[in-house]
XYZ file of C-alpha atoms in Angstrom:
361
model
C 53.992 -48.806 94.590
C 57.210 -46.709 94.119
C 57.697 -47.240 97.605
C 58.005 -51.185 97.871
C 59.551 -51.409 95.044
C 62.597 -48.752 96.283
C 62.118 -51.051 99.731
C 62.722 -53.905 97.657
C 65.441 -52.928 96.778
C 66.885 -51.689 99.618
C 66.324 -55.381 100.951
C 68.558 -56.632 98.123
C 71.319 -54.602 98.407
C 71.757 -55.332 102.229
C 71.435 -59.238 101.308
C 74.097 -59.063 98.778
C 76.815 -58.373 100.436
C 76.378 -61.466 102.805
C 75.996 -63.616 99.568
C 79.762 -61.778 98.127
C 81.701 -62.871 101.394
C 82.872 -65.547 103.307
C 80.544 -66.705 106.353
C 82.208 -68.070 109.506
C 81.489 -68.410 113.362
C 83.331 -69.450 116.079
C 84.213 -72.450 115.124
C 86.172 -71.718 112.495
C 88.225 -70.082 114.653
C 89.088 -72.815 117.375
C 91.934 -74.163 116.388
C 94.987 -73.467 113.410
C 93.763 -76.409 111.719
C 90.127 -74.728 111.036
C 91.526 -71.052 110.784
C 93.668 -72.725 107.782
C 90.416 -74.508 105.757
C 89.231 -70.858 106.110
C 91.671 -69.371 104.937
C 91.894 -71.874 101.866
C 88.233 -71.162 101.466
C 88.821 -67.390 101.274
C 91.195 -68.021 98.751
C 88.869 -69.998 96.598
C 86.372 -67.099 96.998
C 88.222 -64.346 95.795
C 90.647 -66.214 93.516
C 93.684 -65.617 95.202
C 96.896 -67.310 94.413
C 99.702 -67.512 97.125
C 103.335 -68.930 96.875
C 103.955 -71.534 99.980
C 106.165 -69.263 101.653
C 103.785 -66.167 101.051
C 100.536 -67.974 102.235
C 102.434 -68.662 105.279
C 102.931 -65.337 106.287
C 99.535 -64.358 105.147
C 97.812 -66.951 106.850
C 99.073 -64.750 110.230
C 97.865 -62.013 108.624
C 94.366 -63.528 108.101
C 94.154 -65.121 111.632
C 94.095 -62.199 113.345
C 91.870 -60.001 110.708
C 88.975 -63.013 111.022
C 89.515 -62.592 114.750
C 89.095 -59.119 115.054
C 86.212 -59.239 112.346
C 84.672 -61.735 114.748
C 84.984 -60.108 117.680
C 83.703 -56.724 116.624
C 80.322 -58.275 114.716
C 79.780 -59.389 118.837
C 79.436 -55.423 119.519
C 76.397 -55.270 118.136
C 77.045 -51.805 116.714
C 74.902 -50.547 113.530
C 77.756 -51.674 111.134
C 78.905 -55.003 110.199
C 82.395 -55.981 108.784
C 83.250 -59.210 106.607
C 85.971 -60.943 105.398
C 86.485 -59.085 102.005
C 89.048 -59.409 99.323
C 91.458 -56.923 101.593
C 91.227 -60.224 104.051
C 94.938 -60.918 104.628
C 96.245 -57.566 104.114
C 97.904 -55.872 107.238
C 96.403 -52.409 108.136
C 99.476 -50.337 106.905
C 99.486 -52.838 103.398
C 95.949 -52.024 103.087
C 96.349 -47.903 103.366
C 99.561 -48.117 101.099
C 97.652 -49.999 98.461
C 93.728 -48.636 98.657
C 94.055 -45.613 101.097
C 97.262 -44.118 99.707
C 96.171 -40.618 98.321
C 97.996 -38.187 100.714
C 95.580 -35.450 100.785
C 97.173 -33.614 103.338
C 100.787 -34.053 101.660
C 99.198 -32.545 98.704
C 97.716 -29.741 100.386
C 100.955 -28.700 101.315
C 101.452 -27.621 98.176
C 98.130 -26.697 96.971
C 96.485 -25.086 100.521
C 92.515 -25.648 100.586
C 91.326 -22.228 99.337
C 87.174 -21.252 99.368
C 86.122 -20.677 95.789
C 84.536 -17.111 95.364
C 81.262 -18.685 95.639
C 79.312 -20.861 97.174
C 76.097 -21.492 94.880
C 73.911 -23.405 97.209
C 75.062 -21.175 100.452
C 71.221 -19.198 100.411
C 69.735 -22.880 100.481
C 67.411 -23.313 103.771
C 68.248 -26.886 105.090
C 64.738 -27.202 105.982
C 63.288 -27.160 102.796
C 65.879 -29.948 101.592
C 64.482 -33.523 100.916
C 64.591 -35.685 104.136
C 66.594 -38.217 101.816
C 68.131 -37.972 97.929
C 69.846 -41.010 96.107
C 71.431 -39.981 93.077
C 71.950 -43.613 92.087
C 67.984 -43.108 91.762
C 67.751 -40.578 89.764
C 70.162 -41.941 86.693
C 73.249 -39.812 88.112
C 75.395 -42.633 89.002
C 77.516 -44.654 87.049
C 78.299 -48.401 87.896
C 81.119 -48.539 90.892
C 84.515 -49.091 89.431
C 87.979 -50.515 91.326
C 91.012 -48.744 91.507
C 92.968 -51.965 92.058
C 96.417 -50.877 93.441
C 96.626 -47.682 92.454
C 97.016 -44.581 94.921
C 93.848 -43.600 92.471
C 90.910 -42.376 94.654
C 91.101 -38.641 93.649
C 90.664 -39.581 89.750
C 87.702 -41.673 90.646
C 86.048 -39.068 92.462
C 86.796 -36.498 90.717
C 84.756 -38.629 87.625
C 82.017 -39.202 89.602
C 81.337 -35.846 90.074
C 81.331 -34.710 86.385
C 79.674 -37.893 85.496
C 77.058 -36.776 87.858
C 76.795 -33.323 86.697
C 76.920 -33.926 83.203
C 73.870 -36.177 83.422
C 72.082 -33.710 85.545
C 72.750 -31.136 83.638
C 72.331 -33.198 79.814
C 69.972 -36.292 80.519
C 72.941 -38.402 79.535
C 75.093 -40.896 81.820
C 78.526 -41.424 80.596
C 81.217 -42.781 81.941
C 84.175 -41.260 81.762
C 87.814 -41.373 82.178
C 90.168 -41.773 84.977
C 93.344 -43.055 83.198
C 93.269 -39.762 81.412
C 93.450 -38.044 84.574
C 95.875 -40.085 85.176
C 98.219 -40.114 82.494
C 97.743 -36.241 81.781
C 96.884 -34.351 84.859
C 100.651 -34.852 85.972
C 101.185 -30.941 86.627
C 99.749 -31.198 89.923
C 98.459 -34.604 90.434
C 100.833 -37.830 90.714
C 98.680 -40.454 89.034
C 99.001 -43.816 91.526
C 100.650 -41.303 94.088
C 97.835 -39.528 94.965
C 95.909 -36.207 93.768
C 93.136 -33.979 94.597
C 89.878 -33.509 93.222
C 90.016 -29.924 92.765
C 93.627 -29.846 90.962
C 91.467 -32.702 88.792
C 88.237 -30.586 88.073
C 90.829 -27.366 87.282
C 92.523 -29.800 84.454
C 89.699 -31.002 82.780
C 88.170 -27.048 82.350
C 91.722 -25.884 80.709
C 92.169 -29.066 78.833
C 88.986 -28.750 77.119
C 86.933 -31.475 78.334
C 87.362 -35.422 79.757
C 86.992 -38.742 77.132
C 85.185 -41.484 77.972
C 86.077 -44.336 79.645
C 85.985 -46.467 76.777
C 88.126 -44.303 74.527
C 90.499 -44.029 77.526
C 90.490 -47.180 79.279
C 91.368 -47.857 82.887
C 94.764 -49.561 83.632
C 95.890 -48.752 87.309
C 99.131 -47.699 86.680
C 100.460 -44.641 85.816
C 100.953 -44.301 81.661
C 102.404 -41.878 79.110
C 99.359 -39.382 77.958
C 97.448 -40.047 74.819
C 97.065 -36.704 73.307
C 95.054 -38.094 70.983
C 92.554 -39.033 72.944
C 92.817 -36.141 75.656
C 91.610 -33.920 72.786
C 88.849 -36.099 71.697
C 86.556 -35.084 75.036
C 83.328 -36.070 76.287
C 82.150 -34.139 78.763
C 83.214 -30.041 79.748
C 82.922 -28.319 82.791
C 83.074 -24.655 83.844
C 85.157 -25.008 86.968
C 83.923 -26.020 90.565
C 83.352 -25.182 93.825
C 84.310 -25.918 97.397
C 82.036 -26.508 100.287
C 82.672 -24.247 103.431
C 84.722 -26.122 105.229
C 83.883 -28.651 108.537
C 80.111 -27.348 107.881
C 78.197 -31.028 107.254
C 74.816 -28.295 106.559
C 76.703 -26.856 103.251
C 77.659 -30.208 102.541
C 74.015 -31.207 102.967
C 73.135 -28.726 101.037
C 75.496 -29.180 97.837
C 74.645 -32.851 97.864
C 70.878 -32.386 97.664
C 72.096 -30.662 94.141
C 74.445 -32.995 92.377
C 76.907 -35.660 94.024
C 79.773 -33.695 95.788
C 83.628 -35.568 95.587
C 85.120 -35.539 99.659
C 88.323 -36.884 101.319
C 87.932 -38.985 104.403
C 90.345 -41.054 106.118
C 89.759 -44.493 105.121
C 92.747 -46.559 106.787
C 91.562 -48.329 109.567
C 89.994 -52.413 109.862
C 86.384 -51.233 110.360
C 86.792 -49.481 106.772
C 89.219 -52.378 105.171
C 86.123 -54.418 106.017
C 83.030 -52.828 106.158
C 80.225 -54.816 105.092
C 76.913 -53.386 105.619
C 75.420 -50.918 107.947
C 75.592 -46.850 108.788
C 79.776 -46.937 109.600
C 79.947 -44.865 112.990
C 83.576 -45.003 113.150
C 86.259 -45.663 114.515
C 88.149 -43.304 112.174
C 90.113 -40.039 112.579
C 90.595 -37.084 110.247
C 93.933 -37.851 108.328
C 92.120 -37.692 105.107
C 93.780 -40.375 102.784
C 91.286 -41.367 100.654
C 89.027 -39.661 97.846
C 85.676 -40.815 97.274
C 82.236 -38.983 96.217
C 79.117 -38.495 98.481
C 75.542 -39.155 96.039
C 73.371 -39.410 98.336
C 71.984 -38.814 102.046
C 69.257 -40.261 104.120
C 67.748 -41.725 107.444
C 67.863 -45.629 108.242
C 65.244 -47.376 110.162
C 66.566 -46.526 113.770
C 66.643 -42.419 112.426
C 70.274 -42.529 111.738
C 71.094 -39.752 109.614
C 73.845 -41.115 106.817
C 75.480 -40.017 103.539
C 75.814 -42.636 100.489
C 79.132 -42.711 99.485
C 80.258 -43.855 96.565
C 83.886 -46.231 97.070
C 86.420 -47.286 93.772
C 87.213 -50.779 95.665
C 84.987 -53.008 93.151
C 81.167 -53.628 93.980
C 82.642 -56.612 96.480
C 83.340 -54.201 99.012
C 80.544 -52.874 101.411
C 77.020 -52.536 99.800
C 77.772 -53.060 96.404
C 80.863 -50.570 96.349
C 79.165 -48.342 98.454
C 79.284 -47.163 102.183
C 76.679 -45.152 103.810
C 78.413 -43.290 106.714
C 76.735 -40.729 109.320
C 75.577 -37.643 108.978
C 75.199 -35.204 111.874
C 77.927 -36.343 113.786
C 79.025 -33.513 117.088
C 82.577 -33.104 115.608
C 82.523 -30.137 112.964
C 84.788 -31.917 110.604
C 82.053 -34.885 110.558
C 82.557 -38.230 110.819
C 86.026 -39.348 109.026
C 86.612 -35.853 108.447
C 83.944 -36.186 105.371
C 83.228 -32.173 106.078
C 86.561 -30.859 105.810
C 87.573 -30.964 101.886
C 84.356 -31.312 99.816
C 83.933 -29.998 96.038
C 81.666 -29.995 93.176
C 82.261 -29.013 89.368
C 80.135 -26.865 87.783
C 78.442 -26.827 84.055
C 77.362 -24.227 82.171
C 78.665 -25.681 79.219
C 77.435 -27.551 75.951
C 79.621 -31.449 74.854
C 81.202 -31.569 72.920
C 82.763 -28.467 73.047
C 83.501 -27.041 69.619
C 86.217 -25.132 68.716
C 86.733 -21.123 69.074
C 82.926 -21.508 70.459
C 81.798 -23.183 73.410
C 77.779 -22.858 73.627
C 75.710 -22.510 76.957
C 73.503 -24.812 78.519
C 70.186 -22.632 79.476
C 69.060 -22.771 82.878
């Protein structure tokens, strides 16, 4: 029974996405006439507003992003791409906006060091699960939007201590990103990009994260509420990095608790995936931060990771992408394999003061 009804709804997240975007075929794109009623109906869709002059030079924007969509749905590859909200947004508008976190500028300052340890290094791979969904198992919050906001590493970074903390507690709360934000400015730059691991090292010496309710999301970079900084949520103890280029440790982490990754995100089959396993094409100029919760095996035995996305549950399946797994290159497909982490929780909420009590194991 468990069984068709997870099958179920497999079925309805794959139709979904279809029902979210725009259909078209062929003839819509015979002549500038046609191209322009879709383009007017695209607007409708997603409730965009364009100035004359501005819808003109979109509307050559859009022409050749339908095209290309069109074209490439032809392939007949495993992945499908639609006419999302991102529709008449060049590729470079698209990365400055949604793929803007400049994880290798940032590294330059903070190189990628291995953690002392590695707690899931001793794991045999064989004796994972052939598939985990931590959506499933009450782990995963709903998917939020960064809107334009150079974001990503604050959203991942929550996912993963919202993941945790549930696994770890029994309780799912969603917490803050504005906080991280507005506060973690020492080493992060809010809308200019961050890393997950500068993220998870602020919230252990701060004391904790809020919620997302007491700290609501604004995309755009704020002045930090002390007030509600010290008011936290959740605690962690630290975290952990995955060995590097190694999608095995990666597996491994991920069959424990969802794991935040970098993966460059930049290109037209991302902008406007749609449904599918995503086999590329995509390089490894990681510019985007988003959190793996899941892996598995599709129909065709396709190995993929879920990953979980911050562009609003209109993009892909419902906000999330499932991209494969056991690729030949080391660093794994979109360089998902090169910059993984994890927090860690030893740790009571809320923390008290002068005292901080430990979870048993």
């Amino acid at each position: 029974m468990e069984k068709v009804l997870f099958l179920a709804i497999l079925l309805t997240f794959s139709l979904i996405p279809h029902i979210m975007s725009i259909p078209f075929d062929e003839r819509d794109l015979e002549s500038e006439e046609k191209l322009w009623d879709l383009y007017e109906r695209w607007q409708r869709h997603h409730a965009v507003s364009r100035d004359h002059h501005e819808k003109q030079k979109r509307f050559s924007v859009f022409k050749e992003n339908a095209k290309f969509i069109h074209e490439f749905n032809k392939k007949g590859k495993s992945y499908k791409l639609e006419l999302n909200k991102f529709g008449d947004l060049t590729t470079e508008e698209f990365k400055g906006s949604y793929a803007g976190s400049r994880v290798q500028e940032h590294r330059m300052f903070r190189p990628r060091t291995m953690t002392n340890k590695f707690s899931y290094g001793s794991v045999n791979v064989g004796d994972l699960p052939l598939s985990i969904d931590w959506r499933q198992k009450g782990a995963v919050t709903g998917v939020k939007d960064q809107g334009k906001c150079g974001s990503c590493w604050a959203f991942s970074t929550v996912v993963s201590v919202e993941g945790i903390n549930q696994i770890k507690t029994g309780n799912l709360i969603s917490l803050s990103e504005q906080e991280l934000i507005d506060c973690d400015t020492g080493d992060d730059s809010g809308c200019n990009g961050g890393l997950m691991e500068n993220a998870f090292d602020f919230i252990k010496k701060s004391g904790g994260i809020t919620t997302e309710t007491a700290y609501p999301y604004k995309a755009q970079n704020g002045t930090c509420d002390a007030s509600k900084m010290n008011s936290p949520a959740v605690v962690i103890d630290g975290y952990e990095t995955v060995p590097a280029n190694d999608e095995d440790s990666l597996l491994k982490a991920v069959a424990n608790q969802p794991v935040s990754v970098s993966i460059e995100a930049s290109g037209k089959p991302f902008q406007f995936y749609s449904t599918g396993v995503f086999t590329g094409d995509c390089k490894t100029d990681l510019d985007h931060g988003v959190a793996v919760v899941g892996y598995g095996v599709d129909q065709n035995g396709t190995k993929y990771w879920i990953v979980k996305n911050s562009w609003g549950p209109t993009w892909g399946e419902q906000g999330y992408i499932r991209m494969q797994r056991g690729i030949a290159a080391k660093e794994g497909i979109c360089g998902i394999a090169m910059d993984a982490s994890y927090p860690v929780k030893t740790s009571h909420n809320p923390p008290k003061k002068g005292k901080i009590s430990l979870l048993s194991s």
